[in-house]
Structures are given as structure tokens and as C-alpha cells.
Tab-separated table of C-alpha atoms in Angstrom:
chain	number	residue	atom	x	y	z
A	272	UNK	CA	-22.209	-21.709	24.991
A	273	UNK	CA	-21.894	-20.038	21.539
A	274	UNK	CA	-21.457	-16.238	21.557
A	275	UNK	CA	-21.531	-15.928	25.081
A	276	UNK	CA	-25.128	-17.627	25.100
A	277	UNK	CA	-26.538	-20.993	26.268
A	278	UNK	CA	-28.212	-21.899	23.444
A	279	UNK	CA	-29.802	-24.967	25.012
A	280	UNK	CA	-31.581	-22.629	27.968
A	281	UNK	CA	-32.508	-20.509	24.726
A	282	UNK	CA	-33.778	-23.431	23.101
A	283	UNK	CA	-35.692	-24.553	25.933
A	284	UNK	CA	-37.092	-21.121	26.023
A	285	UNK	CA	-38.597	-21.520	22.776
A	286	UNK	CA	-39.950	-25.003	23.547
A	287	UNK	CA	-41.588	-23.823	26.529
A	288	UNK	CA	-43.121	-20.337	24.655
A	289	UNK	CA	-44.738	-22.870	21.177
A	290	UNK	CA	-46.052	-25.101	24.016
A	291	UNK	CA	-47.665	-22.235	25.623
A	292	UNK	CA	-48.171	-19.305	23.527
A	293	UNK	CA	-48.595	-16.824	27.210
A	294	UNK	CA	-45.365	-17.560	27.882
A	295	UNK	CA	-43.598	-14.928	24.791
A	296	UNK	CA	-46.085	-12.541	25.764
A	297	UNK	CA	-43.671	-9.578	26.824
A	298	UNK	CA	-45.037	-5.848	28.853
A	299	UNK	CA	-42.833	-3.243	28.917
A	300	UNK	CA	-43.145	-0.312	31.193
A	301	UNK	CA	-40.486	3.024	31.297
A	302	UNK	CA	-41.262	6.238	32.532
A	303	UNK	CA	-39.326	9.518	31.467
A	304	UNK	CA	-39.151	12.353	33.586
A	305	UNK	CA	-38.041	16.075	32.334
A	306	UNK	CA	-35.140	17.243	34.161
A	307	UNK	CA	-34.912	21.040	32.721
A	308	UNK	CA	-33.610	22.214	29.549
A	309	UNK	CA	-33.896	19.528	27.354
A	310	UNK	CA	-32.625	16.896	29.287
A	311	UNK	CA	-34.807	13.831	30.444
A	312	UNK	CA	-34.076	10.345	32.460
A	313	UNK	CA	-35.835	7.537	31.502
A	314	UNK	CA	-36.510	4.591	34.612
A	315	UNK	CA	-37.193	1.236	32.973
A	316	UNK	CA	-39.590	0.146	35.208
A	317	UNK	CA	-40.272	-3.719	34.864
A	318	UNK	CA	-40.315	-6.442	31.829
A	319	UNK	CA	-42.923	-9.241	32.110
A	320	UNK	CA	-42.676	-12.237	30.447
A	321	UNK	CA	-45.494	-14.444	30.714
A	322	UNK	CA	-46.438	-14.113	34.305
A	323	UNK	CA	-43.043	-13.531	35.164
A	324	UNK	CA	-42.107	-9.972	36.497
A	325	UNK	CA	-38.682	-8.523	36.322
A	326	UNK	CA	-37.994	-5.532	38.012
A	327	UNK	CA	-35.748	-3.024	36.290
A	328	UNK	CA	-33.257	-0.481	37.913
A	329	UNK	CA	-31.013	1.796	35.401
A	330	UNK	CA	-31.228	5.296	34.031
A	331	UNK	CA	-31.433	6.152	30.578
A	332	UNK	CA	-30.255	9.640	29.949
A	333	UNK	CA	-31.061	11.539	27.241
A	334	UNK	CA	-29.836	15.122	26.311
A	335	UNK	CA	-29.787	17.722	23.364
A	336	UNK	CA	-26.090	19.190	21.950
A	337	UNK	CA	-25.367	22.837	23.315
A	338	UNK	CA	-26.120	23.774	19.003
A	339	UNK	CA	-29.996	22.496	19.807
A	340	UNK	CA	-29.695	24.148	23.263
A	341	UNK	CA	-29.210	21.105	25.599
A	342	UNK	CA	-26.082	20.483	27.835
A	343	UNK	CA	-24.760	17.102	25.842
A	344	UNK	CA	-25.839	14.999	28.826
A	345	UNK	CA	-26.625	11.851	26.888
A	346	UNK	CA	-27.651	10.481	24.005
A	347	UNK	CA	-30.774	13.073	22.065
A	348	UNK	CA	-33.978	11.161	21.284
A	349	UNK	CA	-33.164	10.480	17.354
A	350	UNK	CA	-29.721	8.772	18.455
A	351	UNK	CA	-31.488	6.370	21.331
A	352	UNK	CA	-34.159	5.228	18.418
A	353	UNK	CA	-31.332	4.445	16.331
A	354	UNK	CA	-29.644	2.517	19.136
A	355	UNK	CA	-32.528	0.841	20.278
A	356	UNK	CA	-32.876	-0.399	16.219
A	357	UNK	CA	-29.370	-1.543	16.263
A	358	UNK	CA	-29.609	-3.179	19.871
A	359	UNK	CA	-32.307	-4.950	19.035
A	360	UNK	CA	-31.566	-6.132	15.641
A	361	UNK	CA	-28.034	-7.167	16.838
A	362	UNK	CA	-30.013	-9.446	19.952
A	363	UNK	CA	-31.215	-11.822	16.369
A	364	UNK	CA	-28.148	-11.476	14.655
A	365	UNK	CA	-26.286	-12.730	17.645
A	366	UNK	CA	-28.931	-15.658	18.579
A	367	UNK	CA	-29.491	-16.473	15.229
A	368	UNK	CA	-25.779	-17.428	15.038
A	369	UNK	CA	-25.895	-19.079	18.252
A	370	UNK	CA	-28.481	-21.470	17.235
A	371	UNK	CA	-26.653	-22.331	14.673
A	372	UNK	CA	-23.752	-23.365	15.580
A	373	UNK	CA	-21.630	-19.607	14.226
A	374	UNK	CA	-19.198	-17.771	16.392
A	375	UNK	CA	-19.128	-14.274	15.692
A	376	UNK	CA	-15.999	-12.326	15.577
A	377	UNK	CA	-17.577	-9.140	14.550
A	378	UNK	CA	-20.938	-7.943	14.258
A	379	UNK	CA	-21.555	-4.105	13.343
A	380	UNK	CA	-24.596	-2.104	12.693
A	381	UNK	CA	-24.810	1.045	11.520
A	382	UNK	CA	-27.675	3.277	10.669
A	383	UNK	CA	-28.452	6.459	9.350
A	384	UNK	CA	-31.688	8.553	8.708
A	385	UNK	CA	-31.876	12.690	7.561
A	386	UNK	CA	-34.715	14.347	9.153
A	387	UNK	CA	-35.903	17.897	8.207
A	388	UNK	CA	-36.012	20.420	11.498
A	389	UNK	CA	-38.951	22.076	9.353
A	390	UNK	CA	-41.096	19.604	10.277
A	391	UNK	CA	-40.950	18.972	13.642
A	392	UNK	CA	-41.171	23.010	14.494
A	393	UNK	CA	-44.309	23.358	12.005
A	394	UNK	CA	-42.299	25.529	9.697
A	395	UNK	CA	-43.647	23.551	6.529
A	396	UNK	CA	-47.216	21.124	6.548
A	397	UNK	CA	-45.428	19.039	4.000
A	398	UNK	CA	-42.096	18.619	5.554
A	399	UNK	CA	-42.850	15.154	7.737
A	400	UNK	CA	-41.818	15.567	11.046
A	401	UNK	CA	-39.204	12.923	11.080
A	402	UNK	CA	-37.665	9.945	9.380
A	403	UNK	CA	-38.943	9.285	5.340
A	404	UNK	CA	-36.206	6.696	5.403
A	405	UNK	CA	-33.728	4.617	7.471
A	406	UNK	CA	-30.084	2.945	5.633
A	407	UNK	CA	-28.357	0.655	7.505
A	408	UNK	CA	-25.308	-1.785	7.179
A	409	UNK	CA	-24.602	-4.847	8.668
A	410	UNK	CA	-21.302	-6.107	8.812
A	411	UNK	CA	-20.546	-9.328	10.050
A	412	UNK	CA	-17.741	-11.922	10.690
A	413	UNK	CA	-18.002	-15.479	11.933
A	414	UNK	CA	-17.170	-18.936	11.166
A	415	UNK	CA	-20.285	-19.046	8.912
A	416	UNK	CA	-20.774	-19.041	4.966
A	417	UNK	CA	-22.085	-15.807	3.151
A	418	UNK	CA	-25.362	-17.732	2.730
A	419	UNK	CA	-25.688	-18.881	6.601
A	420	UNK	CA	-25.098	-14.899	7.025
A	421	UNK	CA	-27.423	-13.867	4.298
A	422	UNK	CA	-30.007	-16.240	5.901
A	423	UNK	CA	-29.740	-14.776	9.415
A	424	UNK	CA	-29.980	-11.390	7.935
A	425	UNK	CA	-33.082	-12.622	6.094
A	426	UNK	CA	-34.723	-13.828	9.676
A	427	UNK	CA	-33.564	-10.690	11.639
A	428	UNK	CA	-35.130	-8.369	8.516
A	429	UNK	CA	-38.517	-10.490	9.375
A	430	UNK	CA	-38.357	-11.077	12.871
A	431	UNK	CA	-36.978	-8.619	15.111
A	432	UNK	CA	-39.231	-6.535	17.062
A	433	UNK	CA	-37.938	-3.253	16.374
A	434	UNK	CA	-37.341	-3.402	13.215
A	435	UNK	CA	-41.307	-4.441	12.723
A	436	UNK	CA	-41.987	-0.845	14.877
A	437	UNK	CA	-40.281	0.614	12.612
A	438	UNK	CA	-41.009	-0.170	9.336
A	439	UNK	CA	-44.640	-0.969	9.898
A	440	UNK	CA	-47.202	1.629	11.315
A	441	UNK	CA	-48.540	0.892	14.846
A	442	UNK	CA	-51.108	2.075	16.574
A	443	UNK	CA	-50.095	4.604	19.675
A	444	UNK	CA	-53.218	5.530	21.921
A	445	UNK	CA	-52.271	8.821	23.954
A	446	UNK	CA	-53.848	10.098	27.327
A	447	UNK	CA	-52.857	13.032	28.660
A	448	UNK	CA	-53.361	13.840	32.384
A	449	UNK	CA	-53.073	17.763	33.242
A	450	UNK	CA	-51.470	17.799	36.949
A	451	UNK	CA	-51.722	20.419	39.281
């Protein structure tokens, strides 16, 4: 156990998925209801992996500040993106460590993005509605060299999954379904 993970199960995990590719194939599937105002709760609803189903059961609760006319209920949508960047690059930091050998003592991430409220109400065609750019800053502490840490960093910039959404364009296919 490094980091609070078994790195031989997560080994083994990796075995298993470059012996059969169908194995790391992951489905995701949330569903957000609007609860009035601004407010919304998101259900995870299950994660398969392979042909393995795993049912999901937690809220995710997101909310506008009372100054953009929501009740502060939870997180708003820009500061859940940014978390789910951070969460997910922090998942490779953390196993890329692991697999190493490295013990973290500290592992921060911190991002930051300016979007322009112009945009996103239709006030100005050539204000984008949202991000232009992303910063953020790792900081990190372990039992590891600047160059293991540079070299983790290098694999998390390449590999992590949200990261990729983000900084590459991917294709979203929208439906909408008029209820009565």
C-alpha cells in the first residue's frame, strides 16, 4: 500500500485491461434534475467498466451565489468543472506516485479560469461564452526527486481523462425531448 492504494490490485488492473482492451472501456451515466431557482441535483447513476456495472448512489448539488440569484446551495457549475479537473488530475498524480514507489505528503491543485458574463447572456457575438484559458498549479511533496515529480506531471498532462476533455474539442451530440 503506497498512498493509501494497493498498487499490486492496480497493477493487476492494468495487466488484465492490455490483455483485453474491453476491459478499460468505462460508461458513465448522471442525470441532473432542476430543483427551482438555479439550483440543480445531479444522481450519478452507474459506472461500467468492461461488463462490470457499478451502481452509484450520492447527490451532487449544485447552486448559484445570492449576487447571480441562487441560494448558495452548492457548488455553481464553473466551480464543479474546475473540481472535476482537479479531482481527476489529482487520481494520476496520486497513482502515478504509487506505482512508483513515492509517498506523497502533499499534493495541491489549483486552478483558475476568467470567463466573460457577456457571452453566455448573448450580450456580445464575439465574447465566447466561457473559458479562453485555464492556469493551474500543482504543488507537490513526497519522497520523490524534482525529476520523478516533473515526470509524473509530464504523464498526468498526457494522460488524464479530463484534462484531454478539456483541452481538446469533443464531440457532444444533443437530443432534446419536449415533455408534457
Amino acid at each position: 500500500m503506497i498512498n493509501n492504494i494497493d498498487t499490486t490490485a492496480l497493477q493487476g488492473l492494468a495487466e488484465s485491461i492490455a490483455a483485453d482492451p474491453a476491459k478499460g472501456r468505462m460508461a458513465f451515466d448522471v442525470k441532473t434534475e432542476w430543483r427551482g431557482q438555479f439550483r440543480t441535483v445531479t444522481q450519478p447513476q452507474t459506472i461500467t467498466l468492461g461488463e462490470q456495472v457499478i451502481a452509484r448512489d450520492l447527490d451532487i448539488h449544485a447552486d448559484e451565489p445570492p449576487a447571480l440569484f441562487g441560494q448558495d446551495n452548492g457548488a455553481n457549475p464553473q466551480e464543479l468543472l474546475l473540481a472535476a479537473l482537479n479531482s481527476c488530475m489529482s487520481v494520476g498524480y496520486v497513482a502515478g506516485a504509487a506505482m512508483r514507489g513515492i509517498t506523497l505528503s502533499k499534493l495541491e491543485i489549483r486552478t483558475k479560469g476568467t470567463l466573460d458574463l457577456r457571452g453566455f447572456l448573448g450580450l456580445d457575438a464575439a465574447v465566447p461564452a466561457g473559458y479562453e484559458q485555464l492556469h493551474y498549479e500543482v504543488t507537490i511533496a513526497g519522497n520523490a526527486t524534482a525529476e520523478q515529480f516533473a515526470e509524473i506531471h509530464a504523464e498526468v498532462m498526457r494522460l488524464s481523462p479530463n484534462r484531454f476533455n478539456l483541452a481538446n474539442a469533443i464531440r457532444l451530440e444533443a437530443e432534446l425531448i419536449v415533455s408534457d
